[in-house]
Short mmCIF file of C-alpha atoms in Angstrom, two decimals:
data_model
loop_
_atom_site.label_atom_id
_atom_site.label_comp_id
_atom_site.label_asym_id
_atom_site.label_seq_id
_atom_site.Cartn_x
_atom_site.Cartn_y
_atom_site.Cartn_z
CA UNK A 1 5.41 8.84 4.17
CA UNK A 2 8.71 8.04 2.29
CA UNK A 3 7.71 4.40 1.68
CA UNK A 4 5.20 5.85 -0.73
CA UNK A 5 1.16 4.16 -0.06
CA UNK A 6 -1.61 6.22 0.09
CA UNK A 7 -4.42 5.29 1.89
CA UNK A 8 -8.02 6.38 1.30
CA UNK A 9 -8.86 8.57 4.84
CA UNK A 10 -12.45 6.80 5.19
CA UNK A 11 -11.37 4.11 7.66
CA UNK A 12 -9.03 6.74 9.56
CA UNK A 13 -11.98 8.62 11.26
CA UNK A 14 -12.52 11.06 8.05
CA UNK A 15 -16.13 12.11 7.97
CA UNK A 16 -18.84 10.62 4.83
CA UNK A 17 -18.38 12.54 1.50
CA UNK A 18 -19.89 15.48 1.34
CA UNK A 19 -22.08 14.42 -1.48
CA UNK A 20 -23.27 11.51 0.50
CA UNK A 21 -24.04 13.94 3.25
CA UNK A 22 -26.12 16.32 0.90
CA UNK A 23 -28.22 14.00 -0.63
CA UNK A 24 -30.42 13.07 1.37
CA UNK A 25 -31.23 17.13 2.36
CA UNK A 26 -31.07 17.37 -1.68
CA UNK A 27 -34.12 14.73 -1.74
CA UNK A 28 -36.39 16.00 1.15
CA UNK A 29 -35.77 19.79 -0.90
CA UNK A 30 -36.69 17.68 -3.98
CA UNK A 31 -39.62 15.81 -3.04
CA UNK A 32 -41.33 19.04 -1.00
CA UNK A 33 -41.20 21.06 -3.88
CA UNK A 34 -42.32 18.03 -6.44
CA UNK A 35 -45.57 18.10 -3.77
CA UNK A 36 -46.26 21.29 -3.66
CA UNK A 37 -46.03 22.16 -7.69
CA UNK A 38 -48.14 18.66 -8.11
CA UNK A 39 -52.11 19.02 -8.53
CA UNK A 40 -53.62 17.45 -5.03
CA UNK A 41 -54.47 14.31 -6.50
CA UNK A 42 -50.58 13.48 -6.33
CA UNK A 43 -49.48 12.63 -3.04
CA UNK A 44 -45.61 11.98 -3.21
CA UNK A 45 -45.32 13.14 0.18
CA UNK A 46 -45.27 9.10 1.42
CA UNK A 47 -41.78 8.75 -1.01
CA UNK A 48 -40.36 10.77 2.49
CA UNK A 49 -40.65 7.83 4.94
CA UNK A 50 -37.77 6.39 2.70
CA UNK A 51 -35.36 8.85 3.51
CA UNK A 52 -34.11 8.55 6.98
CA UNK A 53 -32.96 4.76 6.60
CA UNK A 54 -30.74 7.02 3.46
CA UNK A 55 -29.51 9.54 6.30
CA UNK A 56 -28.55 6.83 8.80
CA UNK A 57 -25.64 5.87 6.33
CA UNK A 58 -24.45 9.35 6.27
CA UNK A 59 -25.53 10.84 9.57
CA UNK A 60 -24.86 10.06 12.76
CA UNK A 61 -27.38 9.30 15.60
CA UNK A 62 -28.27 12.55 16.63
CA UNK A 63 -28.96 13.96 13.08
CA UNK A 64 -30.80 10.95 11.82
CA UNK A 65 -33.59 11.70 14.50
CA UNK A 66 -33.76 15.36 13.35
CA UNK A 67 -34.09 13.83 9.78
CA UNK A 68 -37.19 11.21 10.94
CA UNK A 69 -38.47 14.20 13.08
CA UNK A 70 -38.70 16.47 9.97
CA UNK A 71 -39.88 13.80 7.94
CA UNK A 72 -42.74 12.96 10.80
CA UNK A 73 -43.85 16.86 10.73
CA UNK A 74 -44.03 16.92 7.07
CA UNK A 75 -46.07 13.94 6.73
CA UNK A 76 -48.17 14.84 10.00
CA UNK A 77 -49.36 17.88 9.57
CA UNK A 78 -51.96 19.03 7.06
CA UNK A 79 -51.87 22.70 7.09
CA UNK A 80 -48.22 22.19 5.16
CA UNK A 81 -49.63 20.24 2.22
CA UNK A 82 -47.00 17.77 2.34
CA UNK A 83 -48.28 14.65 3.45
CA UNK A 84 -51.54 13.65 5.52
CA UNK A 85 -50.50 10.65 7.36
CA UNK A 86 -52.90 9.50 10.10
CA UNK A 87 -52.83 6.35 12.61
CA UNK A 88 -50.98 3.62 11.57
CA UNK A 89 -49.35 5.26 8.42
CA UNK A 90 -47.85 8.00 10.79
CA UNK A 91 -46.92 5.32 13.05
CA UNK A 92 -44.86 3.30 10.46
CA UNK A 93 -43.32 6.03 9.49
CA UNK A 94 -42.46 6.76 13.03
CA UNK A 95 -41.15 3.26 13.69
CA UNK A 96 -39.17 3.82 10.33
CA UNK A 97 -37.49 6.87 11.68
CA UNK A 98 -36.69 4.84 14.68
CA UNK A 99 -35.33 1.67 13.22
CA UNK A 100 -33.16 4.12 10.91
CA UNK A 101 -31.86 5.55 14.02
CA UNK A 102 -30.93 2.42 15.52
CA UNK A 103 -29.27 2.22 12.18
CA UNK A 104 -26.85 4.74 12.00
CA UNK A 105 -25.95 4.09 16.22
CA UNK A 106 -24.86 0.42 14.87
CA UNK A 107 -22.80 2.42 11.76
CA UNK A 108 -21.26 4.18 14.47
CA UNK A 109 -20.25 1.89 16.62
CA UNK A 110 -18.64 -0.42 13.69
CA UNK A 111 -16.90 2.85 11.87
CA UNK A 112 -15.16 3.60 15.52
CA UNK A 113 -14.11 -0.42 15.82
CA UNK A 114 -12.97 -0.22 12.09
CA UNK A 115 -10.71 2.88 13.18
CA UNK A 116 -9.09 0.88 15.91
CA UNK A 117 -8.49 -1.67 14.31
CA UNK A 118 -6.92 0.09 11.18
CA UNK A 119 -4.69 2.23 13.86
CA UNK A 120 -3.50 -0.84 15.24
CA UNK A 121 -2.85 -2.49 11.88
CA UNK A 122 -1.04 0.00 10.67
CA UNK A 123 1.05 0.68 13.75
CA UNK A 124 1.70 -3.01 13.20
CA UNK A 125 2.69 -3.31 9.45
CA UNK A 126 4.59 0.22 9.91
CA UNK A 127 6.83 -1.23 12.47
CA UNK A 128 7.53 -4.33 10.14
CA UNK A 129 8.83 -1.85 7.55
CA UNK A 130 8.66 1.77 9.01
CA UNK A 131 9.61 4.48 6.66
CA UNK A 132 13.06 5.14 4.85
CA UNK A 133 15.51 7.26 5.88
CA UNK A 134 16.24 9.87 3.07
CA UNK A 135 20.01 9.78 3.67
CA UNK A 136 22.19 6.34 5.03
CA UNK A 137 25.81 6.99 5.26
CA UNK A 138 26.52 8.19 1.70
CA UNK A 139 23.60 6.75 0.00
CA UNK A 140 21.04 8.83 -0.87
CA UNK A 141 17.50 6.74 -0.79
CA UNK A 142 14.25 6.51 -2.00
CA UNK A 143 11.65 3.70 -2.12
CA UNK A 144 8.27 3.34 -2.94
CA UNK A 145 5.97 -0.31 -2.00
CA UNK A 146 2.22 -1.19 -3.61
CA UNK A 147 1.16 -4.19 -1.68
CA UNK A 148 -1.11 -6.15 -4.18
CA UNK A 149 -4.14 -6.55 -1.38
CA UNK A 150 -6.34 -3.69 -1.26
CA UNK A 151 -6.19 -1.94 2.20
CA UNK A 152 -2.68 -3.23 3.38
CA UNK A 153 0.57 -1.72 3.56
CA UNK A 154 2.96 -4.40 3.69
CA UNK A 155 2.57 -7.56 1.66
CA UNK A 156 5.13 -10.09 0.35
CA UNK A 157 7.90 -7.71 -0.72
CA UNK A 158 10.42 -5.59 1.19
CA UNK A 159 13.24 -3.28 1.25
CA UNK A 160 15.79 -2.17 4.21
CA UNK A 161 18.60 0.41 3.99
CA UNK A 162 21.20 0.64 7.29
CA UNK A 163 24.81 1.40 8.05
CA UNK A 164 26.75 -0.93 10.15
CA UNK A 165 30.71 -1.53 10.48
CA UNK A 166 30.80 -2.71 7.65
CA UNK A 167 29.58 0.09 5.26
CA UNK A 168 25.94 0.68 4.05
CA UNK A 169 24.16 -2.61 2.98
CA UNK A 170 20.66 -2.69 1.30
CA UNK A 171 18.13 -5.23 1.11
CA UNK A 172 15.66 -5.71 -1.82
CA UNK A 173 13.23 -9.33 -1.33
CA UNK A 174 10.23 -11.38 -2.57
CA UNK A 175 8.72 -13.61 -0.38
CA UNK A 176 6.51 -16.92 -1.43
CA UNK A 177 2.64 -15.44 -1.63
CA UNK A 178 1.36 -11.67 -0.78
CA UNK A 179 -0.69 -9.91 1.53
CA UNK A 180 -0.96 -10.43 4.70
CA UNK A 181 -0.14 -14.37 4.55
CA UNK A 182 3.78 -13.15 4.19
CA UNK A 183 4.11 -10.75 6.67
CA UNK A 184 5.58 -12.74 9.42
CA UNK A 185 7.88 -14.46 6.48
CA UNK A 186 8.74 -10.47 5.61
CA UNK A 187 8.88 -9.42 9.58
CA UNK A 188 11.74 -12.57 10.16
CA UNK A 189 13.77 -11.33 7.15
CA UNK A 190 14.24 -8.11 7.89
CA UNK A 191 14.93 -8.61 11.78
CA UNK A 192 17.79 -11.22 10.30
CA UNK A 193 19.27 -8.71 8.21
CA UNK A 194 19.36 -5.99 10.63
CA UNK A 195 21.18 -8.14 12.45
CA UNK A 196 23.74 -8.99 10.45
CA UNK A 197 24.22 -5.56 9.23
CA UNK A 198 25.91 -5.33 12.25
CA UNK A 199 27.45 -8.81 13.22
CA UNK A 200 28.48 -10.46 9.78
CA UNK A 201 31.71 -8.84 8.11
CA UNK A 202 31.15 -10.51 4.73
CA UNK A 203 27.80 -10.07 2.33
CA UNK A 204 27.72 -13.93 1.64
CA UNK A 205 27.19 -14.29 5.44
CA UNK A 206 24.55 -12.48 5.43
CA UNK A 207 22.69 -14.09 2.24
CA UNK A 208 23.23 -17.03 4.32
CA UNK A 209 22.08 -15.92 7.44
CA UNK A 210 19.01 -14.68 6.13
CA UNK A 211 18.91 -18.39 3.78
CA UNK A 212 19.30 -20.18 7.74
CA UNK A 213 16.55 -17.93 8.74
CA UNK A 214 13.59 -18.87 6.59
CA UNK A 215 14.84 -22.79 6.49
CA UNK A 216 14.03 -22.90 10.23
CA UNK A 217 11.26 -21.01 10.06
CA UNK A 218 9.34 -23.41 7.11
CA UNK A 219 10.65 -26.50 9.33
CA UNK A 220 9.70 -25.04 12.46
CA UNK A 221 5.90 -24.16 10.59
CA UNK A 222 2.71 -26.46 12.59
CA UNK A 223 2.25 -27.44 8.51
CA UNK A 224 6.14 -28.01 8.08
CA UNK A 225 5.78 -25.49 4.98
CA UNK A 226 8.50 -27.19 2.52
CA UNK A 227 7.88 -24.28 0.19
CA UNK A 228 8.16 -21.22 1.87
CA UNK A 229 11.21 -19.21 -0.02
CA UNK A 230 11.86 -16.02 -0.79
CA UNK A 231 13.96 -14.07 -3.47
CA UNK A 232 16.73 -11.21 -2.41
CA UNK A 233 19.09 -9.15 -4.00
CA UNK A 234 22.10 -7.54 -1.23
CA UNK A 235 24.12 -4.45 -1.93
CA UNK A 236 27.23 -3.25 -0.30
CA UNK A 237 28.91 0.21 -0.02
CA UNK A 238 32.19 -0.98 2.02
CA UNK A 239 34.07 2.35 3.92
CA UNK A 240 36.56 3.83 1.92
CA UNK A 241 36.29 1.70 -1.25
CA UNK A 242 35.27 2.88 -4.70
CA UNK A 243 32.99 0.21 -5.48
CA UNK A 244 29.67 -1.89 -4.81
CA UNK A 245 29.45 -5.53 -3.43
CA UNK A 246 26.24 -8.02 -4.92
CA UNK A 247 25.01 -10.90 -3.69
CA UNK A 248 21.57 -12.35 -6.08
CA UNK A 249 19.59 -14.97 -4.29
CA UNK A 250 17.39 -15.89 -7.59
CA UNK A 251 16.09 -12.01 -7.87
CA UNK A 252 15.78 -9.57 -11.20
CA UNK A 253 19.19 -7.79 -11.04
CA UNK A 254 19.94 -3.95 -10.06
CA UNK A 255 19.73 -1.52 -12.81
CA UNK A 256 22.66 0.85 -12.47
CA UNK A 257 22.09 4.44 -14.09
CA UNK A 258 25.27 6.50 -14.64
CA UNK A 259 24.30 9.18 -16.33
CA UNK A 260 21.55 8.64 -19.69
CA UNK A 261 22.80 5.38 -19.78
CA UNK A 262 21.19 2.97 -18.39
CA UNK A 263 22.87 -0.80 -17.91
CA UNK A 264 22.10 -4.38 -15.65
CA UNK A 265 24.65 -5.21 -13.57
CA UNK A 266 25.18 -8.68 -14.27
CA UNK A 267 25.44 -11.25 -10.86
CA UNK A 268 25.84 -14.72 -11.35
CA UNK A 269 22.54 -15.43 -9.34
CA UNK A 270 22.37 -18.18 -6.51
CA UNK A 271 19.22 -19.89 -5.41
CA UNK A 272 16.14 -18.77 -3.91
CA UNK A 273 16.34 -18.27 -0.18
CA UNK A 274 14.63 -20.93 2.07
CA UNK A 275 14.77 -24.01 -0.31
CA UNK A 276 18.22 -25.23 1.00
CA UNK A 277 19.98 -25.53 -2.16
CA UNK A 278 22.82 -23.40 -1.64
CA UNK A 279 24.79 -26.49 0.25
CA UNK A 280 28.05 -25.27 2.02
CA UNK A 281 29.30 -23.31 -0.56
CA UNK A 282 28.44 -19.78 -0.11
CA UNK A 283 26.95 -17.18 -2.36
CA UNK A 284 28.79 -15.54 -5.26
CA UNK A 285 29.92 -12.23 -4.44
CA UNK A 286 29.81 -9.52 -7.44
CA UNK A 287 32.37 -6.20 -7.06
CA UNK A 288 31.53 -3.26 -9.72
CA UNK A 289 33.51 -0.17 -9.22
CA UNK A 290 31.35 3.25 -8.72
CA UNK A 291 31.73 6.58 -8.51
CA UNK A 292 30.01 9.66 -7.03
CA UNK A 293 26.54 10.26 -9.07
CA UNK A 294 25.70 6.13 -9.54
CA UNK A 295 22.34 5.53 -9.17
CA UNK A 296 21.06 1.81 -8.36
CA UNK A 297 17.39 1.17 -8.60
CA UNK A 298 16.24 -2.60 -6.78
CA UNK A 299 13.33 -4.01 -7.60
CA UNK A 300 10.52 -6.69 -7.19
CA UNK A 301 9.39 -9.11 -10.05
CA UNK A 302 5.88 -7.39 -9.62
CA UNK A 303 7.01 -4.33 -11.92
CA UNK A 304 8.74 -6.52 -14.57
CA UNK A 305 6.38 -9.00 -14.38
CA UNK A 306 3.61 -6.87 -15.20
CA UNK A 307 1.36 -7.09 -18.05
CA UNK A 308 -0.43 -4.16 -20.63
CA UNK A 309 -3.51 -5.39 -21.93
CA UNK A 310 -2.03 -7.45 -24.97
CA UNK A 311 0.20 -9.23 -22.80
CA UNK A 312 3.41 -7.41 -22.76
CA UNK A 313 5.40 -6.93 -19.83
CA UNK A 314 6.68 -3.74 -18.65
CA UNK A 315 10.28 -2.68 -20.11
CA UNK A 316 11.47 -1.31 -16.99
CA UNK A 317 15.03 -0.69 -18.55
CA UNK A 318 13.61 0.70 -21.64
CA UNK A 319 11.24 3.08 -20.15
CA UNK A 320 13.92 4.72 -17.42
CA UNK A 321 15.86 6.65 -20.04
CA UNK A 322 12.11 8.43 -20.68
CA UNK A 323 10.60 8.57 -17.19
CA UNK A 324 14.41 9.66 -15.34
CA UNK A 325 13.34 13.27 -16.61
CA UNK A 326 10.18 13.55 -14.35
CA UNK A 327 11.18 16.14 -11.76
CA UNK A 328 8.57 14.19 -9.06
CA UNK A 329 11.53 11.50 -8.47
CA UNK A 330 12.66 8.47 -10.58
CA UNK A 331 10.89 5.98 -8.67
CA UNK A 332 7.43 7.78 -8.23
CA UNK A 333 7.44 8.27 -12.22
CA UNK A 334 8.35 4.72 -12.84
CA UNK A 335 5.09 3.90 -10.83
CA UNK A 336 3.18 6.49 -12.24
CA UNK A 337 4.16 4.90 -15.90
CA UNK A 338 3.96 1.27 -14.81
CA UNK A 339 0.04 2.60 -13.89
CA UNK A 340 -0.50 3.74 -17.19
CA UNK A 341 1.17 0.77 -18.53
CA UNK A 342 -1.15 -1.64 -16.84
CA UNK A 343 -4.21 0.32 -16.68
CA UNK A 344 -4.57 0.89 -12.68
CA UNK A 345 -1.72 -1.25 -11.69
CA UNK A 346 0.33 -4.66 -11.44
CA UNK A 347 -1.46 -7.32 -9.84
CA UNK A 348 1.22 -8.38 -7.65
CA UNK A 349 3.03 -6.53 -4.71
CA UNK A 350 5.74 -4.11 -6.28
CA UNK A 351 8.73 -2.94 -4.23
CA UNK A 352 10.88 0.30 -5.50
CA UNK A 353 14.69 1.07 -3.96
CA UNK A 354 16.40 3.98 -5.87
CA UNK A 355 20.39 4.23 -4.28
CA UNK A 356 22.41 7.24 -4.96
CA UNK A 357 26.15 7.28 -4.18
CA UNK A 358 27.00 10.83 -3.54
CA UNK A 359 30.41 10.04 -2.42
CA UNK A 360 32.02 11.12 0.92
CA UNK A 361 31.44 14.51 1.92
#
């Protein structure tokens, strides 16, 4: 997946652990031959009846009974040495076999719900921002997103690459909050700029499209939502021109890399989307001239925002000169170091857009 978020498999249908699956085998081995090498005064045969409620969490219904039926022969017969449950001991131990197998049915039942409802989610939150094309035009892409709530692939942060009549225009954003709560806010702003990748022949009207968007949205909220805003940075890669259009709407700027050097293009920034401050005047418009090779890497404040344990934050322009060598891709190493920087990983969405202007062909 090109967007970059790897999901642990548990919720996707993927069987227990295999360790979790073993154990409880492992035990019953364990506790048989801890009986049978233990003089007969020592009965640890009774520690068994505590072992199929273990199996229901690994095993389905079928294999739980086996497990309580095992455990029920071992315990209720004599002639094996195991165990000599009688009357009501063997039935308790018979109504715990049963109760575990009611156990692991419910497990079941609520691990095949889970599934559906994680298919559906992420059919949802992939079709919000499905993956990145690898090529637009003749910019060469590659993004990566970390939403900051566990178990979610799209939180407050977003990115959009697409060709219109206009040339290739990309999209880099931060909405107000994370995690699910922004995904509608996230969902509107990206249908608004698709839009106006097509219909809206200048860069400022598209800022202020996607500025008209989110105002009518927060007015048109049940709670009116005053403060509902959201940060974006818009490129531009106009037909036939040697250069690269900017529009800043409050956001960190673009690092441009052109070969080892590394430099911020400098945009005289405009307001935050949403908070109705821009008036009639629209958005300034930065040019910079290019050339075949430029890379541009967009980003959210959640990587320079980020924090090591004594309180730095991460020195995203210092640390690309280093982590630009890593053959895995520039944007998977600057995750992989911003990791390492903050021991595990921001605490905030992070959004990564690498642009490569390869020229025409």
């Amino acid at each position: 997946m090109r967007r970059g978020r790897e999901e642990p498999g548990r919720l996707h249908g993927e069987p227990p652990p295999r360790w979790a699956r073993i154990a409880p085998a492992a035990a019953l081995v364990g506790l048989v031959l801890a009986q049978l090498l233990t003089p007969g005064d020592v009965e640890l045969g009774f520690f068994l009846a505590g072992l199929p409620p273990v199996a229901a969490f690994a095993y389905g219904p079928g294999g739980t009974a086996i497990f309580a039926a095992i455990v029920l022969v071992l315990l209720g017969a004599p002639s094996l040495g195991i165990g000599h449950a009688r009357g009501t001991d063997l039935a308790t131990v018979a109504v715990i076999g049963l109760l575990s197998v009611v156990i692991a049915w419910v497990r079941r039942r609520r691990d095949a719900q889970l599934v559906s409802v994680r298919t559906v989610a992420e059919a949802a939150q992939l079709a919000v921002l499905p993956p990145l094309a690898e090529r637009v035009g003749p910019v060469r892409c590659s993004g990566l997103y970390r939403a900051a709530q566990r178990g979610t692939l799209v939180g407050g942060d977003l990115y959009d690459v697409r060709a219109g009549p206009y040339g290739v225009r990309a999209l880099v954003g931060d909405v107000q909050g994370h995690g699910l709560a922004a995904v509608g806010t996230v969902a509107a702003l990206l249908g608004a700029f698709r839009e106006a990748v097509l219909d809206d022949a200048e860069l400022a009207a598209v800022a202020a499209r996607l500025d008209r968007r989110l105002a009518s949205d927060a007015a048109a909220a049940p709670d009116g939502h005053p403060e509902l805003f959201a940060t974006a940075l818009l490129l531009e890669f106009p037909p036939g021109l040697d250069l690269v259009r900017i529009v800043s709407c409050g956001h960190p700027p673009a690092l441009r890399l052109r070969g080892p050097a590394v430099d911020e293009v400098a945009v005289d920034p405009g307001p935050p989307l949403g908070l109705g401050l821009a008036g009639p005047a629209p958005p300034t418009v930065a040019e910079l001239a290019v050339r075949a090779g430029d890379r541009f890497l967009l980003h959210t404040d959640g990587v320079t925002e980020a924090r090591d344990a004594a309180g730095h934050f991460y020195p995203l322009a210092a640390r690309l000169p280093v982590v630009t060598r890593d053959p895995g891709g520039l944007v998977r190493a600057v995750w992989r170091d911003l990791a390492a920087f903050t021991d595990g990983g921001p605490r905030d969405d992070v959004a990564l857009l690498l642009l490569t202007l390869d020229g025409p062909e």
